[in-house]
Tab-separated table of C-alpha atoms in Angstrom:
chain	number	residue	atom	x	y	z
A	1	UNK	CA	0.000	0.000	0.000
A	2	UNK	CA	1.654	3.103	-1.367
A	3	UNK	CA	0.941	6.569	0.271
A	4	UNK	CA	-0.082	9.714	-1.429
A	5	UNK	CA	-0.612	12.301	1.605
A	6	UNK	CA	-2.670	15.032	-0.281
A	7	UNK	CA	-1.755	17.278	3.163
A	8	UNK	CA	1.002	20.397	3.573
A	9	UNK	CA	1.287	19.236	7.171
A	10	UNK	CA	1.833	15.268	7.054
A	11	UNK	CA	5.088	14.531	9.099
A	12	UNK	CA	7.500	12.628	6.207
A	13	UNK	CA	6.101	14.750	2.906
A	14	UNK	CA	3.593	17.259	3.843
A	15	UNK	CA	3.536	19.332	1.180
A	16	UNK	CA	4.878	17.496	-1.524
A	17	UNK	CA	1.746	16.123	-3.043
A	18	UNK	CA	-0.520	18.808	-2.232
A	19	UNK	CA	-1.536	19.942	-5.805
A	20	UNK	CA	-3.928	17.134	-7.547
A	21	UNK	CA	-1.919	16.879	-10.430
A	22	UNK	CA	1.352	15.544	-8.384
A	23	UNK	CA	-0.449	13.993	-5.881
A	24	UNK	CA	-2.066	11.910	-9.186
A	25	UNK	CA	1.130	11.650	-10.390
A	26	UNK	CA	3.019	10.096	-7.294
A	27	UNK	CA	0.454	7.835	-6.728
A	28	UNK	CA	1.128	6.427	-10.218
A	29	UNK	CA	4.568	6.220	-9.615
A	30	UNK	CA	3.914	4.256	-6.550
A	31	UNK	CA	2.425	2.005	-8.599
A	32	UNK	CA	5.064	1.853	-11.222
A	33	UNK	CA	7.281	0.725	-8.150
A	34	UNK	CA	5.333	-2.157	-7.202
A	35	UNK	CA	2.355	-0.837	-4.430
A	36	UNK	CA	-1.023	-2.788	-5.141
A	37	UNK	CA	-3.152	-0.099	-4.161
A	38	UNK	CA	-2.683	3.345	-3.142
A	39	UNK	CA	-3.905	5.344	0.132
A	40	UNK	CA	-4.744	8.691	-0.205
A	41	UNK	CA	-5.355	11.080	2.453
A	42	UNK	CA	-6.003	14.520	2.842
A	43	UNK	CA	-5.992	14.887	6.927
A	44	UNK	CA	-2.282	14.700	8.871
A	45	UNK	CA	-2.309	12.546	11.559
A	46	UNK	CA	1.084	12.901	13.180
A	47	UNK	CA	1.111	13.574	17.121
A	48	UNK	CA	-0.080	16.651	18.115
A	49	UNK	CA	-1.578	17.327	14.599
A	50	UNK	CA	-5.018	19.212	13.920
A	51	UNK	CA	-8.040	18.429	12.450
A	52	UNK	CA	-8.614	19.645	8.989
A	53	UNK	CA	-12.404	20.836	8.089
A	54	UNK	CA	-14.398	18.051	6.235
A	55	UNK	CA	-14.903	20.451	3.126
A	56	UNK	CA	-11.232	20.962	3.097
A	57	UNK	CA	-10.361	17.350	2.985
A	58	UNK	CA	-12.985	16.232	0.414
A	59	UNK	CA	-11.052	19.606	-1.558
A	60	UNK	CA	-8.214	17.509	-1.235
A	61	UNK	CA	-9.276	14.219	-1.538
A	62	UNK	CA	-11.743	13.362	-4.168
A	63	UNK	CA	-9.884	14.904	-7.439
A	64	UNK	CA	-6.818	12.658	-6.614
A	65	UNK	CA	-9.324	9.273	-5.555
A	66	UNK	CA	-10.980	9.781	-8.814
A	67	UNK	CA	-8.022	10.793	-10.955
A	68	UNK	CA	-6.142	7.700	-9.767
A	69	UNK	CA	-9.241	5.215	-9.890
A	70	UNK	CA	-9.680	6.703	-13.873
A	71	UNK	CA	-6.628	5.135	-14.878
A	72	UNK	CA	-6.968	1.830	-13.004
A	73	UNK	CA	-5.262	1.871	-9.982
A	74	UNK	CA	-6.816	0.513	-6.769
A	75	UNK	CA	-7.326	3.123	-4.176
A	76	UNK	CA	-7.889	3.084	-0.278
A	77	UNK	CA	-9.374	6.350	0.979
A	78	UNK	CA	-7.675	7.454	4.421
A	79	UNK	CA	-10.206	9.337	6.450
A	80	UNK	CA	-11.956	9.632	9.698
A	81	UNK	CA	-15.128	10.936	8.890
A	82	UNK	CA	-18.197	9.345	6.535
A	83	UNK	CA	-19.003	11.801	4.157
A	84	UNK	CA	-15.540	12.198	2.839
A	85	UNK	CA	-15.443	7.937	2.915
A	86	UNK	CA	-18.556	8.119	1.055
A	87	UNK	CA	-17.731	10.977	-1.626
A	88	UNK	CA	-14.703	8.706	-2.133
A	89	UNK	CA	-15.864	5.509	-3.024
A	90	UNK	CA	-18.196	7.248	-5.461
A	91	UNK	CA	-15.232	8.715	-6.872
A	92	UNK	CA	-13.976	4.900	-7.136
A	93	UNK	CA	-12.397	4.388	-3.978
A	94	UNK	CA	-12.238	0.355	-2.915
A	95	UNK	CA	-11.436	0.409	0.512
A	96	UNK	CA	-12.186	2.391	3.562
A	97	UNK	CA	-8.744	3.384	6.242
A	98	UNK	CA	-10.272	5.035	9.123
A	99	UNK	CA	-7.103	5.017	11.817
A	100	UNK	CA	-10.600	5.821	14.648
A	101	UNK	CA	-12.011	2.570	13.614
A	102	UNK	CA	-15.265	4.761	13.174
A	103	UNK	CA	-14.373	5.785	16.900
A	104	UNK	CA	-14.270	9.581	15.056
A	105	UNK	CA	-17.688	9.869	13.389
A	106	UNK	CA	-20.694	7.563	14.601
A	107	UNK	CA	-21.745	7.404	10.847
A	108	UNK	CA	-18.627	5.933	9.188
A	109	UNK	CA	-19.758	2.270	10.339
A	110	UNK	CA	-23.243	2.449	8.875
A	111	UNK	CA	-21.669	4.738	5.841
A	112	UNK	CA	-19.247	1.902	5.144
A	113	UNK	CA	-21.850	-0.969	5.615
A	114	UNK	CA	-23.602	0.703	2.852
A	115	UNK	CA	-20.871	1.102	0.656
A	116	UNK	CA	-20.005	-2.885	0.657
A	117	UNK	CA	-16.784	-2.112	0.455
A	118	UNK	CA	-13.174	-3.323	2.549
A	119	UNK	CA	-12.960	-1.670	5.813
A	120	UNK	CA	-9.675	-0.970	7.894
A	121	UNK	CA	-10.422	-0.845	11.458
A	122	UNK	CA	-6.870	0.613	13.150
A	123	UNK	CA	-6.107	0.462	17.214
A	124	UNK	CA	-7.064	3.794	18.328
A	125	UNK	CA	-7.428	5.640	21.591
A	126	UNK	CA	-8.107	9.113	20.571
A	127	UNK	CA	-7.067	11.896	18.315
A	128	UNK	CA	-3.572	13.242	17.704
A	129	UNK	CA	-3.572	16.357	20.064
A	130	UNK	CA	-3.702	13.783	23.153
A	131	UNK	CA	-2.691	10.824	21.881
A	132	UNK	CA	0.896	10.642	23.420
A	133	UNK	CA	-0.792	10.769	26.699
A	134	UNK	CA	-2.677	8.042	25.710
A	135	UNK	CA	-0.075	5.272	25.268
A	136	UNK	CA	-0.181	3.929	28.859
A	137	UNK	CA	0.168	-0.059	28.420
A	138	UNK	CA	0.329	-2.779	31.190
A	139	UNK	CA	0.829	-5.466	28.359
A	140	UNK	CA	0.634	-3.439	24.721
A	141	UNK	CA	0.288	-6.844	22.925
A	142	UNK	CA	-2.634	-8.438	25.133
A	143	UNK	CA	-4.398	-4.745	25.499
A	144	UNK	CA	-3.921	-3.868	21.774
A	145	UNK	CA	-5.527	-7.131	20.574
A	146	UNK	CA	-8.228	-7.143	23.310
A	147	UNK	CA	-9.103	-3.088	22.323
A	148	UNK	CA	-9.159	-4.249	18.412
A	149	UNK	CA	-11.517	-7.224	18.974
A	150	UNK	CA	-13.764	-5.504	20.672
A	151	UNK	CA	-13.445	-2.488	17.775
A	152	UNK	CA	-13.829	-5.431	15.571
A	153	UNK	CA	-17.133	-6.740	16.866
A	154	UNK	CA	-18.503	-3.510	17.260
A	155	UNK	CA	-17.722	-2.774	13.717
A	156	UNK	CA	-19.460	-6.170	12.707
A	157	UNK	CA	-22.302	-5.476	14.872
A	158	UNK	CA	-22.670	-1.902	13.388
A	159	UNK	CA	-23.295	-3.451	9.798
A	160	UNK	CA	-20.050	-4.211	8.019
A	161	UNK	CA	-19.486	-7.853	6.977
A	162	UNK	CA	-17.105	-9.797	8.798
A	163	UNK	CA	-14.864	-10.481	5.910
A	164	UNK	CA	-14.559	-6.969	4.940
A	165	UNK	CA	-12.588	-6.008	8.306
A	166	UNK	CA	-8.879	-5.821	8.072
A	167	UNK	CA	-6.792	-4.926	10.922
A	168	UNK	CA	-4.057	-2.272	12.001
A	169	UNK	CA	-2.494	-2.529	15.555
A	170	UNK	CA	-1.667	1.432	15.125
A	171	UNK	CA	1.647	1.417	15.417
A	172	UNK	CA	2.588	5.172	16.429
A	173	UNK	CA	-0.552	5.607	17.776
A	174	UNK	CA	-1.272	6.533	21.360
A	175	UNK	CA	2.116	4.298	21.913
A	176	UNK	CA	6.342	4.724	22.568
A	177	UNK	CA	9.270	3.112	20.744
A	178	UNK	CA	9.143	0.042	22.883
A	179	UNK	CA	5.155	-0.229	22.186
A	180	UNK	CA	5.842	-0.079	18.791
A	181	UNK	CA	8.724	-2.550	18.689
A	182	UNK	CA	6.821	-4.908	21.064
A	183	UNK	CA	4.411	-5.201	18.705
A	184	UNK	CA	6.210	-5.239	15.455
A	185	UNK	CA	7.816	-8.249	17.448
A	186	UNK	CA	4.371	-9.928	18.183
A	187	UNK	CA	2.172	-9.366	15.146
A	188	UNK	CA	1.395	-12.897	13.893
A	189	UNK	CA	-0.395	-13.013	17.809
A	190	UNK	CA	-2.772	-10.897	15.741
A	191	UNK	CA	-4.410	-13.320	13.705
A	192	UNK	CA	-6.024	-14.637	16.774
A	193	UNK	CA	-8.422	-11.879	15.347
A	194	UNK	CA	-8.826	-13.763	12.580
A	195	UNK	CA	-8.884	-11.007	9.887
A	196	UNK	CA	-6.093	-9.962	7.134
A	197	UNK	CA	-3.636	-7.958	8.854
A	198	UNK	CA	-2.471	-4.162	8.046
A	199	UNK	CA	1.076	-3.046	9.042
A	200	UNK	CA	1.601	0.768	9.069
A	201	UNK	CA	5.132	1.540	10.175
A	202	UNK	CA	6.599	3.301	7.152
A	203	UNK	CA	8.997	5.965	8.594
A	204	UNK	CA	7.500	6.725	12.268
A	205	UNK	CA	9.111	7.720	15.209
A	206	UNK	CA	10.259	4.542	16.734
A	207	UNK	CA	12.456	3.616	13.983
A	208	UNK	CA	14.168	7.059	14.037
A	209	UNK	CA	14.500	6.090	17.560
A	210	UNK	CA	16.252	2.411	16.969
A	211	UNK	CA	18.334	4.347	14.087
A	212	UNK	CA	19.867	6.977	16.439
A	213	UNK	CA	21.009	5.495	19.215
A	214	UNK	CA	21.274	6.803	22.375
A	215	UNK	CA	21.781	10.193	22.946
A	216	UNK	CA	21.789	11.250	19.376
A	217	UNK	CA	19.219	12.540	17.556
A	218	UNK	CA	16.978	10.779	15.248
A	219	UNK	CA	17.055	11.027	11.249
A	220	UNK	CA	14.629	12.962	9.469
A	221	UNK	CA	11.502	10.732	8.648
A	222	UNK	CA	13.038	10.452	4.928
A	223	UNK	CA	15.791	8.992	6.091
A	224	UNK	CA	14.067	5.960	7.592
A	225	UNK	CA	13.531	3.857	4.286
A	226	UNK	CA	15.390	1.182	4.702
A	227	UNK	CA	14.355	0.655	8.304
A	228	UNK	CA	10.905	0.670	6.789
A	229	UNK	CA	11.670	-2.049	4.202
A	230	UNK	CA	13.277	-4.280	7.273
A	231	UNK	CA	10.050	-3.531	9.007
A	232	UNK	CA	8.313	-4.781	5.815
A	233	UNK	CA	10.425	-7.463	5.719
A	234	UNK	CA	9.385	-8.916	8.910
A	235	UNK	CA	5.722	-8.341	8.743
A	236	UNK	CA	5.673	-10.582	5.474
A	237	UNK	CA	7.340	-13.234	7.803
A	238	UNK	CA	4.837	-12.214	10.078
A	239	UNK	CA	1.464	-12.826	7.611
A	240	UNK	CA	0.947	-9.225	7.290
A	241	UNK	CA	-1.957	-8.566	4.336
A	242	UNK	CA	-0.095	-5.370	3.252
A	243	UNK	CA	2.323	-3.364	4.654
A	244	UNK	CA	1.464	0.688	4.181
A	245	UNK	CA	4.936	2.449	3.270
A	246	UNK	CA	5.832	6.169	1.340
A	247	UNK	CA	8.744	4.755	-0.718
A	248	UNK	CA	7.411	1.390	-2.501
A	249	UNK	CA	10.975	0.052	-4.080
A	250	UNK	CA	12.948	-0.932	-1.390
A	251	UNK	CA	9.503	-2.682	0.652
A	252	UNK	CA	8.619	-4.373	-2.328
A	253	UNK	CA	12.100	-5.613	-2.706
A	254	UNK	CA	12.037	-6.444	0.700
A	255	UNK	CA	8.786	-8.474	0.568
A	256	UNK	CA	9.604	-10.685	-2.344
A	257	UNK	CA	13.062	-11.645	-0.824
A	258	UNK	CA	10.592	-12.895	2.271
A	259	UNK	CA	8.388	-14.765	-0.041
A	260	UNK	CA	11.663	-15.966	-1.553
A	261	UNK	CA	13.263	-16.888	1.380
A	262	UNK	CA	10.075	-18.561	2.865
A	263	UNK	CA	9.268	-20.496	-0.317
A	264	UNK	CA	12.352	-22.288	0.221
A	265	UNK	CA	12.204	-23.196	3.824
């Protein structure tokens, strides 16, 4: 899963895909690298970040959903809120990312039951502004996958089919380097869940963390590529479904040695 944020404030490339007509074009070029489908979102939601208005985001949104769907690629829309998850799939959008799990806007569950469509339901424990004082764990592997389940059931009670739900533990969210890496470390105890699995790690915090050391300071989020492609790596060995990364070549590289490597075990 390639990214396209269509944001001037997202923490690795705000900016850099703001204007449709780039934002089109990376996601093509994702694409041309290797990514199966293509997320595009038009809200930043990097600690501390805030919320964009909903006409805003569909501004942003839509024209790039649309102009990528035109030309064939698969698209996942990246959104909290129904309306713009709605406006999307009309615009050919064929999956649903909502990092709230439809925590954020009581309608996206019965907007995305609707739709029939794939829906990623992320760990979540509130929005960016406070989540950092959120990631308070006794156990982050037991409490993330006990959180998600029931997330999971209430999506499935709320209308969407049980074999549309895929699942994100949220890495970065509302958790600390040594949540993250925990988990990165446990994710095949996530298919207890029983669903395909998501892993979104591509150039966050805790890898700038294992990359500098102590006492230094981390890299710049650009910088973090090849950490992201180990990550990558290891959730293929893990079962991961997809893996959501900015810079396709080096993960997709990554993945197929895995498949190579495990196809001759």
């Amino acid at each position: 899963m390639g990214v396209v944020n269509v944001t001037p404030d997202s923490f690795s490339d705000g900016g850099r895909w703001f204007d449709t007509t780039a934002a089109v074009k990376h996601g093509l070029h994702l694409v041309s690298e290797g990514a199966d489908l293509v997320d595009v979102g038009g809200e930043s939601t990097r600690p501390g970040a805030s919320r964009v208005d909903e006409d805003e985001e569909l501004r942003r949104v839509i024209p790039v959903v649309r102009g990528l769907a035109s030309e064939g690629v698969t698209v996942s829309v990246d959104t909290m809120r129904a309306r713009v998850a709605e406006r999307a799939v009309a615009a050919g959008a064929a999956l649903v990312n909502d990092v709230s799990g439809g925590l954020a806007d009581p309608d996206m569950i019965p907007a995305v039951a609707a739709a029939e469509v794939p829906f990623v339901v992320m760990h979540w424990r509130g929005f960016s502004e406070s989540m950092n004082s959120r990631a308070v764990y006794g156990d982050v592997v037991a409490e993330v996958l006990d959180e998600l389940r029931r997330r999971m059931d209430a999506v499935i009670a709320g209308g969407v089919a049980p074999e549309r739900v895929v699942i994100d533990p949220g890495l970065g969210f509302a958790k600390d380097a040594a949540h993250d890496l925990t988990l990165v470390a446990h994710l095949a105890e996530l298919h207890a869940l029983g669903r395909p699995l998501l892993v979104a790690a591509s150039r966050k915090r805790f890898l700038g963390h294992v990359l500098a050391g102590p006492g230094s300071s981390p890299p710049p989020a650009r910088e973090r590529d090849a950490a992201t492609a180990a990550v990558s790596a290891l959730s293929a060995q893990a079962g991961a479904w997809a893996v959501r990364v900015h810079e396709v070549r080096a993960t997709a590289d990554a993945v197929r040695v895995a498949r190579a490597v495990e196809g001759a075990a």
